[in-house]
Coordinates of C-alpha atoms in Angstrom, one line a residue:
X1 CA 11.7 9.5 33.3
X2 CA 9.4 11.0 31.0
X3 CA 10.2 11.1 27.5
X4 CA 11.0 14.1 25.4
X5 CA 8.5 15.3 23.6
X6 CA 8.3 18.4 21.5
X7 CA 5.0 20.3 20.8
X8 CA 3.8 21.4 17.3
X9 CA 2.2 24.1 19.1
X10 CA 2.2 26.1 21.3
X11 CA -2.0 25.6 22.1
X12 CA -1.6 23.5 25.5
X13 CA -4.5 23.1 27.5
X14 CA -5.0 21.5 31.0
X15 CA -7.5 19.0 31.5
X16 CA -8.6 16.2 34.5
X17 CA -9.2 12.8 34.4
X18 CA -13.1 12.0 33.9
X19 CA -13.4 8.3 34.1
X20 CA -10.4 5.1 33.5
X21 CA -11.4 2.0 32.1
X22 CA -8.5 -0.7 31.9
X23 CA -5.8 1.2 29.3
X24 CA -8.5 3.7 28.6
X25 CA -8.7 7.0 30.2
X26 CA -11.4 9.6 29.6
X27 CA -10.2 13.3 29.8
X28 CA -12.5 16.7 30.0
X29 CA -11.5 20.0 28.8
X30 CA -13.1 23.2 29.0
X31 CA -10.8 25.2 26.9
X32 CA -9.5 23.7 23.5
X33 CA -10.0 19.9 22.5
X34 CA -6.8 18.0 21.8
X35 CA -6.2 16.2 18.1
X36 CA -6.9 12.6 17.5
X37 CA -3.3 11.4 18.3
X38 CA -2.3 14.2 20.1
X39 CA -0.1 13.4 23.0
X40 CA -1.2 14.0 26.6
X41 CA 0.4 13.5 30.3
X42 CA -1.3 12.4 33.5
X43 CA 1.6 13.0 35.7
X44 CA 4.4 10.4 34.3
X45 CA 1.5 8.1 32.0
X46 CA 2.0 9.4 28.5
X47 CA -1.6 9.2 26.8
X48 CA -2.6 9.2 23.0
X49 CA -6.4 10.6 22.1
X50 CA -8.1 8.1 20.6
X51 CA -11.6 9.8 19.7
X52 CA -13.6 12.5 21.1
X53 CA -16.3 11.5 22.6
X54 CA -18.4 14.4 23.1
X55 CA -18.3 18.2 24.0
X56 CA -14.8 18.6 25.3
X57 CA -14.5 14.9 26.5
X58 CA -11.7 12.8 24.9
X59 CA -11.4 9.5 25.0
X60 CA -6.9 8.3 25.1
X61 CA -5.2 4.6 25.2
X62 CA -2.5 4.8 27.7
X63 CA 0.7 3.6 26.7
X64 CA 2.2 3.2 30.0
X65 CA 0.7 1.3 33.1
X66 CA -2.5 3.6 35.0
X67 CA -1.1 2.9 38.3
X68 CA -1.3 6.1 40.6
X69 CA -4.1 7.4 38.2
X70 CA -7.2 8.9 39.9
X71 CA -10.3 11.1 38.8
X72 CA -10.3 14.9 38.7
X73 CA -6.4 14.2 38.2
X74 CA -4.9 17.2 35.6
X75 CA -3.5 16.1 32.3
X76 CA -1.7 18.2 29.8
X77 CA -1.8 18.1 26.1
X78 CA 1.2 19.0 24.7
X79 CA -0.1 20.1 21.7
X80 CA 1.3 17.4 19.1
X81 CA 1.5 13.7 18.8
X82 CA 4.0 11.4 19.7
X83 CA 7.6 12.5 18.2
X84 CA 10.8 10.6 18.0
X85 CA 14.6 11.7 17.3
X86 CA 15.5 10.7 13.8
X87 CA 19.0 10.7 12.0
X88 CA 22.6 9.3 12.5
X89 CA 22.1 9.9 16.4
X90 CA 19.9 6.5 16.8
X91 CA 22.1 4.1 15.0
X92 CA 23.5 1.3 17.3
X93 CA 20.5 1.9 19.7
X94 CA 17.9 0.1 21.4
X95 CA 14.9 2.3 21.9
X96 CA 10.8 2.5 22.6
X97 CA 8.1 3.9 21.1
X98 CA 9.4 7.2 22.5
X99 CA 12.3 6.4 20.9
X100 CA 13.8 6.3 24.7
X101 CA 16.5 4.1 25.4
X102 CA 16.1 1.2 26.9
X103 CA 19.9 -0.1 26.4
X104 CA 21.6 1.9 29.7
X105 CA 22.8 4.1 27.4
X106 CA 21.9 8.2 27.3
X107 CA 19.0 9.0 25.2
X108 CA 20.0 10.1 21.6
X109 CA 21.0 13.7 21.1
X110 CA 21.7 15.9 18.6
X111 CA 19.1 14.7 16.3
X112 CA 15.5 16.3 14.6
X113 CA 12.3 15.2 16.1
X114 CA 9.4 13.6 13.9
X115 CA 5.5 12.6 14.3
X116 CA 5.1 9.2 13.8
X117 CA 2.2 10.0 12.3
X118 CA 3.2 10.1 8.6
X119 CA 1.1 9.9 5.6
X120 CA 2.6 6.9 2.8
X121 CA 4.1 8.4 -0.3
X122 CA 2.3 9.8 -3.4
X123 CA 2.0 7.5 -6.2
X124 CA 3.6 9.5 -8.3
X125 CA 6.7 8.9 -5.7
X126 CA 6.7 5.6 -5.9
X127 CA 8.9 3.0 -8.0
X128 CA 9.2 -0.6 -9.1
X129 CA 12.3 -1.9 -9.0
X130 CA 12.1 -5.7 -9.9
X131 CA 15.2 -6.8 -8.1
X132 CA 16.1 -9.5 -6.3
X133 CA 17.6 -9.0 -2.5
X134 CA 19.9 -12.5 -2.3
X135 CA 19.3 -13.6 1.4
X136 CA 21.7 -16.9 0.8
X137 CA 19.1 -19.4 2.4
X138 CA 18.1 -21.6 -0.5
X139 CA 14.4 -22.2 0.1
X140 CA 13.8 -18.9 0.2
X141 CA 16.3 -17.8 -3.4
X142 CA 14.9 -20.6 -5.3
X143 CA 11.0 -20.3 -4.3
X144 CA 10.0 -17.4 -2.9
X145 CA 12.6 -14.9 -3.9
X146 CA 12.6 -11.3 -2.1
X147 CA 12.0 -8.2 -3.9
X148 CA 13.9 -4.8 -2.9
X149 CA 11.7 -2.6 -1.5
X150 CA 8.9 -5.4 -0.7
X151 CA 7.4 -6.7 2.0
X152 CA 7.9 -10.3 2.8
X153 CA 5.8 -12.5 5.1
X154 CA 7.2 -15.3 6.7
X155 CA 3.9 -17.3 7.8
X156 CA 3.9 -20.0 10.4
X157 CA 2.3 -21.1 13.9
X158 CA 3.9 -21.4 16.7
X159 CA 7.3 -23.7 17.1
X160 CA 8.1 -22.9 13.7
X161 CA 10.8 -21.4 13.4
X162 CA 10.0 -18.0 12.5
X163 CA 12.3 -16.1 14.6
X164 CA 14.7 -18.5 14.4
X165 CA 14.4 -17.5 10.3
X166 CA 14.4 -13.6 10.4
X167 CA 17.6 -13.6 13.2
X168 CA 19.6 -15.8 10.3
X169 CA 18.1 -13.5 7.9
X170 CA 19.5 -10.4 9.7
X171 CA 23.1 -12.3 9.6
X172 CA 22.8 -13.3 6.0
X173 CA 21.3 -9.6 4.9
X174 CA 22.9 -7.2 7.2
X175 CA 26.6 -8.1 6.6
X176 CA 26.0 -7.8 3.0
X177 CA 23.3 -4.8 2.9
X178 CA 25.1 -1.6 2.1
X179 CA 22.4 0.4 4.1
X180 CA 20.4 0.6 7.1
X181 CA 18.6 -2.0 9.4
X182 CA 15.7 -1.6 11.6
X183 CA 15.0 -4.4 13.9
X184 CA 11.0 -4.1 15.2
X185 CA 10.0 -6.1 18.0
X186 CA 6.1 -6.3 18.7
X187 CA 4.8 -8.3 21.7
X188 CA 7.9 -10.6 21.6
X189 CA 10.0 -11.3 24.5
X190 CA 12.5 -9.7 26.2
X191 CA 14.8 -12.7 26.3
X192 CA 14.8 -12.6 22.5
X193 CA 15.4 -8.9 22.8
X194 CA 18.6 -9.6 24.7
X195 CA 19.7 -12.0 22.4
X196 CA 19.3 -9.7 19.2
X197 CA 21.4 -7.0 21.0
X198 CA 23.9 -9.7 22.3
X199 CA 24.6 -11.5 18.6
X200 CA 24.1 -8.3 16.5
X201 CA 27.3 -6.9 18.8
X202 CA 28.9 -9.9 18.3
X203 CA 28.4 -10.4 14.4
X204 CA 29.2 -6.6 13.9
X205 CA 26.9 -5.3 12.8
X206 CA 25.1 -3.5 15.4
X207 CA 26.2 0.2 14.6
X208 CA 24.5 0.1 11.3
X209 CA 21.9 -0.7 12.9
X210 CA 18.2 0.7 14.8
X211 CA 16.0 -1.9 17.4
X212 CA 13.0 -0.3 18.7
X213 CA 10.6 -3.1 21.4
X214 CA 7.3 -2.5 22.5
X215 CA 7.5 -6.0 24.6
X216 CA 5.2 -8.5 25.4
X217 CA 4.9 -7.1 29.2
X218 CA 3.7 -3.2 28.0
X219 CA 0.8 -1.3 27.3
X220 CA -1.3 -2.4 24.3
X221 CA -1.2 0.9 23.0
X222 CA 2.8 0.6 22.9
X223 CA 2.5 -2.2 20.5
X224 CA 0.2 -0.9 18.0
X225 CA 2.4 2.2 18.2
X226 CA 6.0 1.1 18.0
X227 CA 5.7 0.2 14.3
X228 CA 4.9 3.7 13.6
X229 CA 8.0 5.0 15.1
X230 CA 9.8 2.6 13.0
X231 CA 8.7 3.2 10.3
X232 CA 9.3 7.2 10.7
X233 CA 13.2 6.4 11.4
X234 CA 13.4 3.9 8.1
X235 CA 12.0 6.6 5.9
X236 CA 14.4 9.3 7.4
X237 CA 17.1 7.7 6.2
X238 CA 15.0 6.6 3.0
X239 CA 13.7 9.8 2.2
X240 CA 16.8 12.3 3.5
X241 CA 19.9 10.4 2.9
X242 CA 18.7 8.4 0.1
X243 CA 19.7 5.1 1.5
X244 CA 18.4 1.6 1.1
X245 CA 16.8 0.3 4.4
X246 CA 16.0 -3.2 5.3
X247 CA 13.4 -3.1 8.0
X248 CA 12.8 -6.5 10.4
X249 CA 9.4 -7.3 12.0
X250 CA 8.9 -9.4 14.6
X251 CA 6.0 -10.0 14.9
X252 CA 3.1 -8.0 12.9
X253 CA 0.5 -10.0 13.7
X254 CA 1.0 -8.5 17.3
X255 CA 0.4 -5.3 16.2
X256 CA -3.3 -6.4 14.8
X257 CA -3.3 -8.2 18.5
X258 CA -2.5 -4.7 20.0
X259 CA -5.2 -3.0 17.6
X260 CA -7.4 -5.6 18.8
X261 CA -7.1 -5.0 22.4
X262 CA -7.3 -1.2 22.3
X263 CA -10.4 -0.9 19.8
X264 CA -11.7 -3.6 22.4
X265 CA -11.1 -1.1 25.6
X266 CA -12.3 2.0 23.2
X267 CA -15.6 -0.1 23.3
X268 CA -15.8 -0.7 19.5
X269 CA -18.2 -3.5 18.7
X270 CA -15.9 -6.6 17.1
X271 CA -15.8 -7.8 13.7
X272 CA -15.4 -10.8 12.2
X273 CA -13.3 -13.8 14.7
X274 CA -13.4 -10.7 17.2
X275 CA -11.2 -8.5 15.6
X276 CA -11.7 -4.6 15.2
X277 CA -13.6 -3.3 12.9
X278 CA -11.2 -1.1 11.9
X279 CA -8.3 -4.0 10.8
X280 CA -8.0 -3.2 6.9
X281 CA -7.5 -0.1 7.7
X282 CA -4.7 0.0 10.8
X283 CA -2.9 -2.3 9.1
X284 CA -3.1 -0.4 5.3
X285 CA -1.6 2.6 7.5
X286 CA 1.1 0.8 8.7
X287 CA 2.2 -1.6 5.3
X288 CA 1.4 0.9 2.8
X289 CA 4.6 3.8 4.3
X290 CA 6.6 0.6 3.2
X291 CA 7.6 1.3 -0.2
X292 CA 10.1 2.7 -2.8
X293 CA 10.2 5.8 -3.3
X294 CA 12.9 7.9 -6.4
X295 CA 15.0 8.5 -3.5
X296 CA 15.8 5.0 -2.2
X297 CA 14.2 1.6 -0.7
X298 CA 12.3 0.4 2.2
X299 CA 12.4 -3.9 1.6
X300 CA 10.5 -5.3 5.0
X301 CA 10.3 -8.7 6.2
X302 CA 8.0 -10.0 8.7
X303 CA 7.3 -13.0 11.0
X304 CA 3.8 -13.7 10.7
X305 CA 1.9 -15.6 13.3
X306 CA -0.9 -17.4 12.1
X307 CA -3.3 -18.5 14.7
X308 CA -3.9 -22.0 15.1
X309 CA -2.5 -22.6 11.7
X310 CA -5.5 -21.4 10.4
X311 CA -4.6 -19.4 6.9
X312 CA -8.0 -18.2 6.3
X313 CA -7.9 -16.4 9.3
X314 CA -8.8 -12.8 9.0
X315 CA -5.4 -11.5 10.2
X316 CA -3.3 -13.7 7.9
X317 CA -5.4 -12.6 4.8
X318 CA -5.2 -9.1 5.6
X319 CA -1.4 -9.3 5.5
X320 CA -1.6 -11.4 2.8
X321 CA -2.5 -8.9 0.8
X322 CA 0.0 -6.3 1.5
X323 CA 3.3 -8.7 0.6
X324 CA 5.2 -9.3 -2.4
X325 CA 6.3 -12.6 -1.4
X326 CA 4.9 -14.8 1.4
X327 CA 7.3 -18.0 2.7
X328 CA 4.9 -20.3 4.7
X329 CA 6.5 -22.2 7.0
X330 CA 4.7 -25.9 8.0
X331 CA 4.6 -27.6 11.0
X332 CA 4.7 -31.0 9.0
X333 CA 8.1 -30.8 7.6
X334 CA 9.4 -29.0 11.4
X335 CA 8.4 -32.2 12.5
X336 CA 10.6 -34.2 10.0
X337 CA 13.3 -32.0 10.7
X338 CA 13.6 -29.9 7.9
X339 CA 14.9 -27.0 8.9
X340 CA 14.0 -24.0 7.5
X341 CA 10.3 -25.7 7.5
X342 CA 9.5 -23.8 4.2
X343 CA 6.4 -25.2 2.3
X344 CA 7.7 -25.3 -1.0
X345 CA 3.9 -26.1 -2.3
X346 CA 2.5 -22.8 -0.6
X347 CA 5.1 -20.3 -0.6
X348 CA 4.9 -18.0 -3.3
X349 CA 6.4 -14.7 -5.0
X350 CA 5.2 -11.8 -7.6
X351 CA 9.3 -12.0 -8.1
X352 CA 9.3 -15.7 -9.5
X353 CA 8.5 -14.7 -13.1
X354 CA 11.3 -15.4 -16.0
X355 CA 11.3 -11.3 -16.7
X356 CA 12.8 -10.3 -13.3
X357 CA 15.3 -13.9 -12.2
X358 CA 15.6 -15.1 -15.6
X359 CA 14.1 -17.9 -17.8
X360 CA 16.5 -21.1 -16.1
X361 CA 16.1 -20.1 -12.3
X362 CA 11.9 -19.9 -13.0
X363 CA 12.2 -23.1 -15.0
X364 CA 14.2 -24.4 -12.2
X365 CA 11.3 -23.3 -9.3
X366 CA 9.1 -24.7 -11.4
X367 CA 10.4 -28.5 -12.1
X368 CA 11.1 -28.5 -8.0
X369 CA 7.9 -28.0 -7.2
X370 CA 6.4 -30.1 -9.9
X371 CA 8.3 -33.0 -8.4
X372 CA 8.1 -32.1 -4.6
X373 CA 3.9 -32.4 -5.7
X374 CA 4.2 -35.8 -7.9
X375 CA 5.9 -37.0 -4.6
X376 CA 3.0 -35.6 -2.1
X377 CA 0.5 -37.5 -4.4
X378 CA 2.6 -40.8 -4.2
X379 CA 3.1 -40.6 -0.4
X380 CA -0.2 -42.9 0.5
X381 CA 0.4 -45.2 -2.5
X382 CA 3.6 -45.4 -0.1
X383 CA 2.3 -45.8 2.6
X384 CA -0.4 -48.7 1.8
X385 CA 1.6 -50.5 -0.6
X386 CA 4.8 -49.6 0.0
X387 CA 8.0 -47.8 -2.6
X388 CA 8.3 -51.6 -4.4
X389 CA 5.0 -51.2 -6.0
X390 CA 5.2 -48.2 -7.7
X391 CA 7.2 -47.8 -11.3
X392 CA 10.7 -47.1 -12.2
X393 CA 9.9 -43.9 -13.3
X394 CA 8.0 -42.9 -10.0
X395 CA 10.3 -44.4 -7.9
X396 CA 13.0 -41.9 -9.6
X397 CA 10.8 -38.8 -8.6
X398 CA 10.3 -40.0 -5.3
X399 CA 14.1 -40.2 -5.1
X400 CA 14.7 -36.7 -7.0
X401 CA 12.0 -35.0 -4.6
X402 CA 13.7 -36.8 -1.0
X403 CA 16.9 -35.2 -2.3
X404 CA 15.4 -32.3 -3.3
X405 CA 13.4 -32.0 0.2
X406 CA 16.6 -32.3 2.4
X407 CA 19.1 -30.2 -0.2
X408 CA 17.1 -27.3 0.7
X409 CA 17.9 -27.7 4.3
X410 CA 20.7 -25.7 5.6
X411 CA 22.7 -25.1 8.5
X412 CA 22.2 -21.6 10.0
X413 CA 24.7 -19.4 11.6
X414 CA 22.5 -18.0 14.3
X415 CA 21.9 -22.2 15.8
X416 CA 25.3 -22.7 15.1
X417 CA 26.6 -22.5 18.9
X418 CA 23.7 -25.0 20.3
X419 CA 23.9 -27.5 16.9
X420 CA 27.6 -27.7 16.4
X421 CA 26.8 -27.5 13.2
X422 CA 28.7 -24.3 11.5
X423 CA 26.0 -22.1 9.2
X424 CA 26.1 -22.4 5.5
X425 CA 25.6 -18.8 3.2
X426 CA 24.7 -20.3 -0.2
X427 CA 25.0 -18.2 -3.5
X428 CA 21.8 -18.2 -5.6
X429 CA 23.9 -19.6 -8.5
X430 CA 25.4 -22.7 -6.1
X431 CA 21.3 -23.3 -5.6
X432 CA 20.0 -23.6 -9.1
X433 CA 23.2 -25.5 -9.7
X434 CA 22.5 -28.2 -7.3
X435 CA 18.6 -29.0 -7.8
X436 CA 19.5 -28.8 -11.8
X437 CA 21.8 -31.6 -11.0
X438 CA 19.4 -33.2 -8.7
X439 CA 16.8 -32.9 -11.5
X440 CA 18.4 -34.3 -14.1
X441 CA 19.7 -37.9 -12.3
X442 CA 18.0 -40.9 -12.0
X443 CA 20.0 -43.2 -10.2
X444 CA 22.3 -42.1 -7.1
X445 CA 25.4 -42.8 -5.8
X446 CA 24.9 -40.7 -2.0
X447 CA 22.3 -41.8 0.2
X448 CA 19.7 -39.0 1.1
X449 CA 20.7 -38.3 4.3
X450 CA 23.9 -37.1 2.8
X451 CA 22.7 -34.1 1.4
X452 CA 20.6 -32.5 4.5
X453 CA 22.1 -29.8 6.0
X454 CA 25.2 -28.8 3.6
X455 CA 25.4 -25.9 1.3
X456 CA 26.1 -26.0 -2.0
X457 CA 26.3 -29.8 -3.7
X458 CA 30.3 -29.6 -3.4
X459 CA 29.5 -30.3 0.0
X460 CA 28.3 -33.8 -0.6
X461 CA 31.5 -35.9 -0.7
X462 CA 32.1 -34.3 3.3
X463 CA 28.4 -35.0 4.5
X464 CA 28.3 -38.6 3.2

C-alpha cells in the first residue's frame, strides 16, 4: 500500500522515467522541476530527488525495490518531501521511514504530518544542562557517565556486545525515564526487531514508547532516511509538549553505510577508505537536530560499529566528534569474559569533571583507571617472570585492579532468560562505594572470582 503522503503544494507535475541505474532512477520533466528531496511516485516505488541533473532531468534514490519499473514510465511529484504523522497517535508503534506500520496494526491516525527534512535549532535555542542521566550499569556511571541531552557512542566491532548493551540500556533507562523513547533501527536485523517489540511488551514499557526500522533487507535510501523521520517525531514531543526524549540508535554507522551506497549509485567519485564525499556533512545533518533546546531534551545513544576494529577509521572519527561521551567496547576483555566489555582505558566523557559529578566520584574514576593502567603495564612482567617476582606493593595493585576488572561486571536483565543469572540495576552511589572499598584494601579475604557478576559489594558474601 502506498504511504500517505501530504503535499506542500499544490504544484504537481507529471514526469517519465529516463534511465534506472541500480536504486537510481532518472526522471524528465517538461513542465516544473521537483525540489531536492521532493517526494515522487513511479506507480507504488516512492522516489526522493537527489540532484538535478540538467534541464528538467532529475536524478532520485528509490527507497523501495525498482521491480516493475520501465522507461518512459510516468512519475508524479507530489509536490513536497517525505512527511510522517507526529504526536500521541505513534506511541506504542512500530513504523518505517513513512512512518507506516509495519506491526499489523492500522496506520496512525489522528495525528499532524511533518517533513523530515528539519533544519537543527538556533544557537540561541540551545542549552547546557550538565546533568547526569543514571543508566545503573556501573562501567558506564563510574567512567563514561551520560549527559542529558547528549549523544553517547557506544564503540565496538562486531561480537561485542553492543546491542546486547543498548537493549539493557533501554530496560535500565526506560522504566525510570519520565519521557519519551525512540528506538531507531538502521540496517539491523529483523530478528532483533522482533525481539525489541517482544521484551519492550513484556517489560512494559512499550506504550511510552516509538520504533521506527529501515532493515537490513531494504533500499539504501531507506536507511539513510529513517533517522530523519526519527528524529522529526523526538523533537515533536521535544519541541511541542516539552518533554525529555531519550532516543536509541542502532546502528549509526549504517546510516554512513547507506550514505555510502547511495552517493556511490548517484555516481559521486569516493573519498577517503571509499566513503562519500559528502560524510561530514550527512552526518552533521543528522547529529547536530540532537540537542537541548529551552523547551526540553533530546539525550541519544548509539551503537557504533567500527570496522575491523579500526578507530581511526574515517566513520568512527566522524562520529567521534559529534558525542559527549564515547564507551569503547574491546574485544580483549569479551574474550575474558567481562561482560559489559567496556575499555576502561579508552572510554571517556566531557561529563567526568569534579564540577558536574562531584569532586569524590571524579577522584574515584580517576584512581580506577590509574590502577586498571599500573596493572596493564605489569601484565608481561607477569607473564615472563611470573606474579612472585614482582613487589608487595605491585602485587597489591594487581590484586586491587583483578577486583576492580571483574566488580565492574554485571549481570544484565535482558540475558537473564539464557544466563540464569537474574540482572543487577546498581545505584551510582552502591558503585563509588564499592571501588572506594576496593581501593583502599590491600589484603583480601574473597577470592576474585567472587565479585564478577554481582551488583553492589553487599553482594559478595552470596557470590563467594
Amino acid at each position: 500500500m502506498t504511504p500517505e503522503v501530504h503535499a506542500e503544494n499544490d504544484t504537481k507535475t507529471d514526469g517519465r522515467i529516463a534511465a534506472i541505474r541500480g536504486g537510481v532512477v532518472d526522471v524528465m520533466f517538461d513542465g516544473a522541476v521537483p525540489h531536492i528531496h521532493d517526494l515522487l511516485y513511479a506507480g507504488e516505488v516512492a522516489l526522493e530527488v537527489s540532484g538535478l541533473i540538467g534541464a528538467g532531468m532529475v536524478r532520485a534514490m528509490a527507497l523501495a525495490p525498482v521491480r516493475g519499473l520501465g522507461l518512459g514510465m510516468t512519475v508524479t511529484a507530489t509536490g513536497g518531501p517525505i512527511r510522517v504523522p507526529v504526536g500521541e497517535g505513534v506511541l506504542g508503534r512500530m513504523l518505517d521511514v513513512f512512518g507506516a506500520p509495519i506491526d499489523g496494526r492500522p496506520a496512525v491516525t489522528a495525528v499532524e504530518h511533518r517533513s523530515i527534512h528539519r533544519p537543527p535549532p538556533k544557537l540561541s535555542e540551545r542549552v547546557l544542562h550538565s546533568e547526569i542521566l543514571e543508566t545503573g550499569i556501573k562501567a558506564i556511571d563510574l567512567l563514561s557517565p551520560i549527559e542529558r541531552g547528549g549523544k553517547t557512542g557506544l564503540f565496538g566491532g562486531a561480537g561485542v556486545g553492543k546491542t546486547v548493551l543498548i537493549t539493557e540500556l533501554i530496560n535500565n533507562t526506560v522504566q525510570n525515564h519520565k519521557g519519551v523513547s525512540l528506538f531507531c533501527g538502521i540496517g539491523e536485523r529483523s530478528r532483533e526487531a522482533e525481539e525489541l517489540y517482544r521484551e519492550m511488551g513484556e517489560a512494559g514499557v512499550r506504550e511510552k514508547t516509538v520504533m521506527l526500522f529501515g532493515q537490513m533487507n531494504e533500499a539504501p535510501g531507506v536507511r539513510f532516511r529513517v533517522g530523519n523521520t526519527a528524529l522529526t517525531m523526538a523533537e515533536y514531543f521535544r519541541d511541542d509538549k516539552g518533554q525529555d526524549v531519550l532516543l536509541l540508535i542502532d546502528n549509526i554507522f549504517r546510516f554512513v553505510q547507506a550514505g555510502s551506497e547511495v552517493s556511490g549509485l548517484m555516481g559521486r567519485m569516493p573519498s577517503r577508505v571509499g566513503y562519500q564525499p559528502t560524510l561530514a556533512t550527512e552526518l552533521a545533518g543528522l547529529e547536530e537536530r540532537i540537542t537541548s533546546t529551552k523547551r526540553g531534551a533530546i539525550t541519544s545513544i548509539q551503537a557504533v560499529y567500527v570496522p575491523a576494529d579500526d578507530f581511526t577509521d574515517p566513520a568512527a572519527a566522524h562520529i567521534f566528534s559529534h558525542l559527549s561521551a564515547s564507551v569503547v567496547l574491546s574485544r580483549k576483555r569479551a574474550s575474558e569474559g567481562l561482560y559489559p566489555a567496556l575499555d576502561p582505558l579508552a572510554s571517556a566523557s566531557v561529563m567526568l569533571t569534579p564540577s558536574v559529578v562531584g569532586q569524590r566520584h571524579y577522584d574515584i574514576a580517576r584512581a580506577v583507571r590509574r590502577t586498571l593502567a599500573e596493572y596493564e603495564e605489569l601484565r608481561d612482567i607477569i607473564a615472563m617472570l611470573g606474579l612472585e617476582e614482582l613487589s608487595s606493593n605491585d602485587r597489591a595493585t594487581v590484586a586491587r585492579a583483578r577486583r576492580l576488572e571483574r566488580f565492574l561486571t554485571q549481570p544484565f536483565f535482558t540475558t537473564g532468560s539464557f544466563s540464569g543469572v537474574e540482572g543487577k540495576r546498581v545505584p551510582i552511589a552502591q558503585t563509588l562505594e564499592g571501588c572506594e572499598t576496593i581501593l583502599e584494601q590491600t589484603q583480601f579475604d574473597l577470592p576474585e572470582s567472587a565479585y564478577y557478576m554481582i551488583g553492589g559489594l553487599g553482594d559478595l558474601e552470596a557470590a563467594s
